[in-house]
Amino acid sequence: MDRIDLFRIFSRVVECSSFTRAADTLGVPRSSVSAAVQELEERVGARLLHRTTRKVAPTQDGIAFYERCQQVIADVEETENLFRQNAAQPSGRLRIDVPGRIGRLVIAPALPGFLDRYPDIEVDLGVTDRAVNLVEDSIDCVLRVGPLSDSSLIARHIGELPLINVASPAYLQRCGTPKSPADLTDHHAVNYASPSNGRIEPWEWVDDGAVRSLPMRGRVTVNSAEAYIACCLAGLGLIQIPAYDVRRHLDAGELIEVMTTHRAQAMPMTLLYPHRQHLSRRLQVFADWLEAVLRAELL
């Protein structure tokens, strides 16, 4: 087997933590994947993977070798495209993961334009609010909204996503309109629990450059943006939400913005890639396109 193919198979096993999953994503028999890794270990003279009945993980040598493999694979792909007559037209499959509402409301409607421009690229679009693991799930790029945890991933900052405070006309008619944070003690919120840790987010606002927060009373707690907006439309309380998320409800008069001078701090939007020396051409053009779409539609 060609060495670069061995590198690709070994890298996929590391990323999937499984011979079976790696074989499925590559479309080859599991026995071929196992034989390829064994051949590679014999060639380099080192044990690259710890194998158990439940999981496969790289050894210390395997971790170092994986990082070098990523560099070699990227270099080979770039070299292969160097002299192609139509090098401006990248090709191949991209696996992308984005937050649910942004995926449905912004990216999916704009995607036909990207695919028309790059007819040789195929996109697997994951739309979920859970935090995916780029390496284990073999994802090329994810869009994250909010603060990032420490990571070895490559981060590309897109911008700051503005948040606004809204309520339904029925709620405001029943409970009155809050003018400032001091009025919040007389109001209810639809509470939002983080899907990742279950933590209920407090109400926030910026005061003289400092972020303030207040736990709000609420009779309903949700863990998805869809339910968050639906409960607000039903008159169950105030919410803090990205402006794009409720634009059509504001235009239709179904929701009303309140406390316009006491908004929460804007949330950073970031594209994350696996740590590789070079990004593929197809990922570069997709990331550039996605940034332009997000800036135009959200910022």
Coordinates of C-alpha atoms in Angstrom, one line a residue:
M1 CA 0.0 0.0 0.0
D2 CA 1.2 3.5 -0.8
R3 CA 2.7 5.3 2.2
I4 CA 0.4 8.3 2.0
D5 CA -2.5 5.9 2.0
L6 CA -1.1 4.3 5.2
F7 CA -0.8 7.8 6.7
R8 CA -4.4 8.6 5.8
I9 CA -5.7 5.4 7.3
F10 CA -3.7 5.7 10.5
S11 CA -4.9 9.4 10.9
R12 CA -8.5 8.3 10.5
V13 CA -8.1 5.6 13.1
V14 CA -6.7 8.2 15.6
E15 CA -9.5 10.6 14.8
C16 CA -12.2 8.0 15.2
S17 CA -10.7 6.1 18.1
S18 CA -11.8 2.9 16.4
F19 CA -10.8 0.6 13.6
T20 CA -14.4 -0.1 12.7
R21 CA -15.5 3.6 12.6
A22 CA -12.4 4.5 10.6
A23 CA -13.2 1.7 8.1
D24 CA -16.8 2.9 7.8
T25 CA -15.8 6.5 7.0
L26 CA -13.2 5.4 4.5
G27 CA -15.4 2.8 2.8
V28 CA -13.0 -0.1 3.2
P29 CA -13.1 -3.4 5.2
R30 CA -12.0 -3.2 8.8
S31 CA -9.4 -5.9 8.1
S32 CA -7.7 -3.5 5.6
V33 CA -7.5 -0.8 8.1
S34 CA -6.0 -3.1 10.7
A35 CA -3.5 -4.5 8.2
A36 CA -2.5 -0.9 7.1
V37 CA -1.8 0.2 10.7
Q38 CA 0.2 -3.0 11.4
E39 CA 2.2 -2.4 8.2
L40 CA 2.9 1.2 9.2
E41 CA 4.0 0.2 12.6
E42 CA 6.4 -2.3 11.1
R43 CA 7.8 0.4 8.7
V44 CA 8.4 3.0 11.4
G45 CA 9.6 0.5 14.0
A46 CA 7.3 1.8 16.8
R47 CA 4.0 0.9 18.4
L48 CA 1.6 3.8 17.4
L49 CA -1.7 2.7 18.9
H50 CA -2.9 1.3 22.2
R51 CA -5.6 -1.3 21.4
T52 CA -8.3 -2.4 23.8
T53 CA -11.7 -4.1 23.3
R54 CA -13.4 -0.8 23.8
K55 CA -11.2 1.9 22.4
V56 CA -8.1 2.7 20.3
A57 CA -5.8 5.5 21.4
P58 CA -2.4 6.7 20.1
T59 CA 0.7 6.0 22.1
Q60 CA 3.1 8.9 22.8
D61 CA 4.9 7.9 19.6
G62 CA 1.6 7.7 17.9
I63 CA 0.6 11.3 18.9
A64 CA 3.9 12.7 17.5
F65 CA 3.5 10.6 14.4
Y66 CA -0.1 11.7 13.9
E67 CA 0.9 15.4 13.9
R68 CA 3.6 14.7 11.3
C69 CA 1.1 12.7 9.2
Q70 CA -1.3 15.7 9.1
Q71 CA 1.5 17.9 7.8
V72 CA 2.5 15.3 5.2
I73 CA -1.1 14.7 4.0
A74 CA -1.7 18.5 3.7
D75 CA 1.5 19.0 1.7
V76 CA 0.7 16.1 -0.6
E77 CA -2.8 17.4 -1.3
E78 CA -1.5 20.9 -1.9
T79 CA 1.2 19.6 -4.3
E80 CA -1.3 17.5 -6.2
N81 CA -3.4 20.6 -6.9
L82 CA -0.4 22.8 -7.7
F83 CA -0.3 22.2 -11.5
R84 CA -3.9 21.3 -12.2
Q85 CA -5.4 23.3 -15.0
N86 CA -8.5 24.1 -12.9
A87 CA -6.7 24.6 -9.6
A88 CA -9.1 27.4 -8.8
Q89 CA -11.9 24.8 -8.5
P90 CA -11.3 22.8 -5.4
S91 CA -13.1 19.5 -5.0
G92 CA -13.9 16.9 -2.3
R93 CA -16.2 16.4 0.7
L94 CA -16.4 18.8 3.6
R95 CA -17.9 17.9 7.0
I96 CA -19.1 21.0 8.8
D97 CA -21.0 21.4 12.1
V98 CA -22.9 24.6 13.0
P99 CA -25.4 25.7 15.7
G100 CA -29.0 24.7 15.0
R101 CA -30.7 28.0 14.4
I102 CA -27.8 29.5 12.4
G103 CA -27.7 26.4 10.3
R104 CA -31.4 26.4 9.5
L105 CA -32.0 30.2 9.2
V106 CA -28.8 31.4 7.6
I107 CA -26.4 28.8 6.2
A108 CA -28.8 26.3 4.6
P109 CA -30.6 29.0 2.6
A110 CA -27.3 30.4 1.4
L111 CA -25.7 27.1 0.6
P112 CA -27.0 26.7 -3.0
G113 CA -24.9 29.7 -4.0
F114 CA -21.7 28.1 -2.6
L115 CA -22.4 24.8 -4.3
D116 CA -23.2 26.5 -7.6
R117 CA -19.8 28.4 -7.4
Y118 CA -17.9 25.2 -6.4
P119 CA -19.7 22.3 -8.2
D120 CA -17.0 19.8 -7.3
I121 CA -17.4 20.2 -3.5
E122 CA -19.8 18.2 -1.5
V123 CA -20.9 19.3 2.0
D124 CA -22.0 17.2 5.0
L125 CA -23.8 19.9 7.1
G126 CA -24.2 18.9 10.8
V127 CA -26.8 21.1 12.5
T128 CA -26.7 20.7 16.3
D129 CA -26.3 22.6 19.5
R130 CA -24.1 20.0 21.1
A131 CA -20.4 20.4 21.2
V132 CA -18.8 18.0 18.7
N133 CA -15.3 16.7 18.9
L134 CA -13.6 17.6 15.6
V135 CA -11.0 14.9 15.8
E136 CA -13.1 12.0 17.1
D137 CA -16.1 12.9 14.8
S138 CA -13.8 13.6 11.7
I139 CA -15.2 17.1 11.3
D140 CA -13.3 19.6 9.1
C141 CA -14.7 22.8 10.7
V142 CA -17.2 23.9 13.3
L143 CA -18.8 27.2 14.1
R144 CA -19.0 28.0 17.8
V145 CA -20.9 30.9 19.4
G146 CA -19.8 32.0 22.9
P147 CA -16.5 31.9 24.9
L148 CA -14.1 29.1 23.9
S149 CA -12.4 26.7 26.3
D150 CA -8.7 26.2 26.0
S151 CA -8.0 24.2 22.8
S152 CA -5.3 23.2 20.5
L153 CA -7.6 23.9 17.6
I154 CA -7.1 26.7 15.1
A155 CA -9.5 29.5 15.8
R156 CA -10.7 32.1 13.3
H157 CA -12.7 34.9 14.9
I158 CA -15.7 36.0 12.8
G159 CA -17.2 38.8 14.9
E160 CA -19.4 39.6 17.8
L161 CA -23.1 38.4 17.8
P162 CA -25.4 41.1 19.3
L163 CA -28.0 40.0 21.9
I164 CA -31.2 41.8 22.6
N165 CA -33.9 41.6 25.2
V166 CA -37.5 40.8 24.0
A167 CA -40.9 39.9 25.3
S168 CA -44.3 39.2 23.7
P169 CA -47.0 42.0 23.6
A170 CA -49.2 39.8 25.8
Y171 CA -46.6 39.5 28.5
L172 CA -45.8 43.2 28.5
Q173 CA -49.5 44.0 28.7
R174 CA -49.9 41.7 31.6
C175 CA -46.7 42.5 33.5
G176 CA -45.6 45.9 32.3
T177 CA -42.5 46.9 30.4
P178 CA -39.2 46.9 32.2
K179 CA -37.2 50.0 31.6
S180 CA -33.9 49.1 33.4
P181 CA -32.4 46.2 35.3
A182 CA -33.9 47.6 38.5
D183 CA -37.3 46.6 37.2
L184 CA -36.4 43.0 36.7
T185 CA -37.3 41.9 40.2
D186 CA -40.9 42.4 39.2
H187 CA -40.6 40.2 36.1
H188 CA -40.2 36.6 35.0
A189 CA -37.8 35.2 32.4
V190 CA -37.9 32.1 30.4
N191 CA -34.8 30.4 31.9
Y192 CA -32.3 28.8 29.6
A193 CA -30.3 25.8 30.8
S194 CA -27.0 25.1 28.9
P195 CA -27.4 21.8 27.0
S196 CA -23.8 20.9 27.8
N197 CA -23.8 21.4 31.6
G198 CA -27.4 22.2 32.7
R199 CA -26.4 25.5 34.2
I200 CA -29.2 28.1 34.1
E201 CA -27.9 31.3 32.5
P202 CA -28.5 34.5 34.5
W203 CA -29.9 37.7 33.0
E204 CA -27.0 39.9 31.9
W205 CA -26.3 43.5 30.9
V206 CA -23.3 45.8 30.5
D207 CA -23.0 48.7 32.9
D208 CA -20.2 51.2 32.3
G209 CA -18.1 48.5 30.6
A210 CA -18.7 45.9 33.3
V211 CA -20.9 42.8 32.8
R212 CA -23.6 42.5 35.5
S213 CA -25.8 39.5 36.0
L214 CA -29.0 38.7 38.0
P215 CA -30.7 35.3 38.5
M216 CA -34.3 35.7 37.2
R217 CA -37.5 34.2 38.5
G218 CA -39.0 31.8 35.9
R219 CA -41.7 29.2 35.8
V220 CA -40.3 27.6 32.7
T221 CA -36.8 26.3 31.9
V222 CA -35.7 25.2 28.5
N223 CA -32.5 23.8 26.9
S224 CA -33.0 24.7 23.2
A225 CA -33.2 27.9 21.3
E226 CA -36.4 26.7 19.6
A227 CA -38.2 26.2 22.9
Y228 CA -36.7 29.4 24.3
I229 CA -38.3 31.5 21.5
A230 CA -41.6 29.5 21.6
C231 CA -42.1 30.1 25.3
C232 CA -41.4 33.8 24.9
L233 CA -43.9 34.0 22.0
A234 CA -46.4 32.3 24.4
G235 CA -46.0 35.1 26.9
L236 CA -44.1 33.1 29.5
G237 CA -41.4 35.7 30.2
L238 CA -38.5 37.8 29.0
I239 CA -35.6 36.4 27.0
Q240 CA -32.2 37.4 25.8
I241 CA -31.5 36.2 22.3
P242 CA -29.3 37.0 19.3
A243 CA -31.1 39.6 17.2
Y244 CA -31.1 37.5 14.0
D245 CA -32.9 34.7 15.8
V246 CA -36.1 36.8 16.3
R247 CA -35.9 39.3 13.4
R248 CA -39.0 38.1 11.7
H249 CA -41.0 38.0 15.0
L250 CA -39.9 41.6 15.6
D251 CA -40.9 42.6 12.1
A252 CA -44.3 41.0 12.6
G253 CA -44.9 42.6 15.9
E254 CA -45.0 39.2 17.7
L255 CA -42.1 40.2 19.9
I256 CA -41.0 43.6 21.2
E257 CA -37.5 44.7 22.2
V258 CA -37.1 46.1 25.7
M259 CA -34.3 47.7 27.7
T260 CA -32.4 48.7 24.6
T261 CA -29.7 50.4 26.5
H262 CA -29.1 47.5 28.8
R263 CA -28.2 44.6 26.5
A264 CA -26.1 41.6 27.4
Q265 CA -22.5 41.4 26.1
A266 CA -22.2 40.3 22.5
M267 CA -21.1 36.7 22.0
P268 CA -18.0 35.9 19.9
M269 CA -18.5 33.7 16.8
T270 CA -15.5 31.5 15.9
L271 CA -14.6 29.0 13.3
L272 CA -12.5 26.1 14.6
Y273 CA -10.3 23.8 12.5
P274 CA -8.1 20.8 13.5
H275 CA -4.5 21.8 14.1
R276 CA -2.9 21.3 10.7
Q277 CA 0.0 23.1 9.0
H278 CA -2.1 23.7 5.9
L279 CA -5.9 23.8 5.3
S280 CA -7.3 22.1 2.1
R281 CA -8.3 24.4 -0.7
R282 CA -12.0 23.3 -0.3
L283 CA -11.9 24.2 3.4
Q284 CA -10.3 27.6 2.7
V285 CA -12.9 28.6 0.2
F286 CA -15.7 27.4 2.4
A287 CA -14.4 29.2 5.5
D288 CA -14.1 32.4 3.4
W289 CA -17.6 32.1 2.0
L290 CA -19.1 31.2 5.4
E291 CA -17.5 34.3 7.1
A292 CA -18.9 36.5 4.4
V293 CA -22.4 35.1 4.8
L294 CA -22.3 35.3 8.6
R295 CA -21.0 38.9 8.6
A296 CA -23.7 40.0 6.1
E297 CA -26.6 38.2 7.8
L298 CA -25.8 38.3 11.5
L299 CA -23.5 41.2 12.2

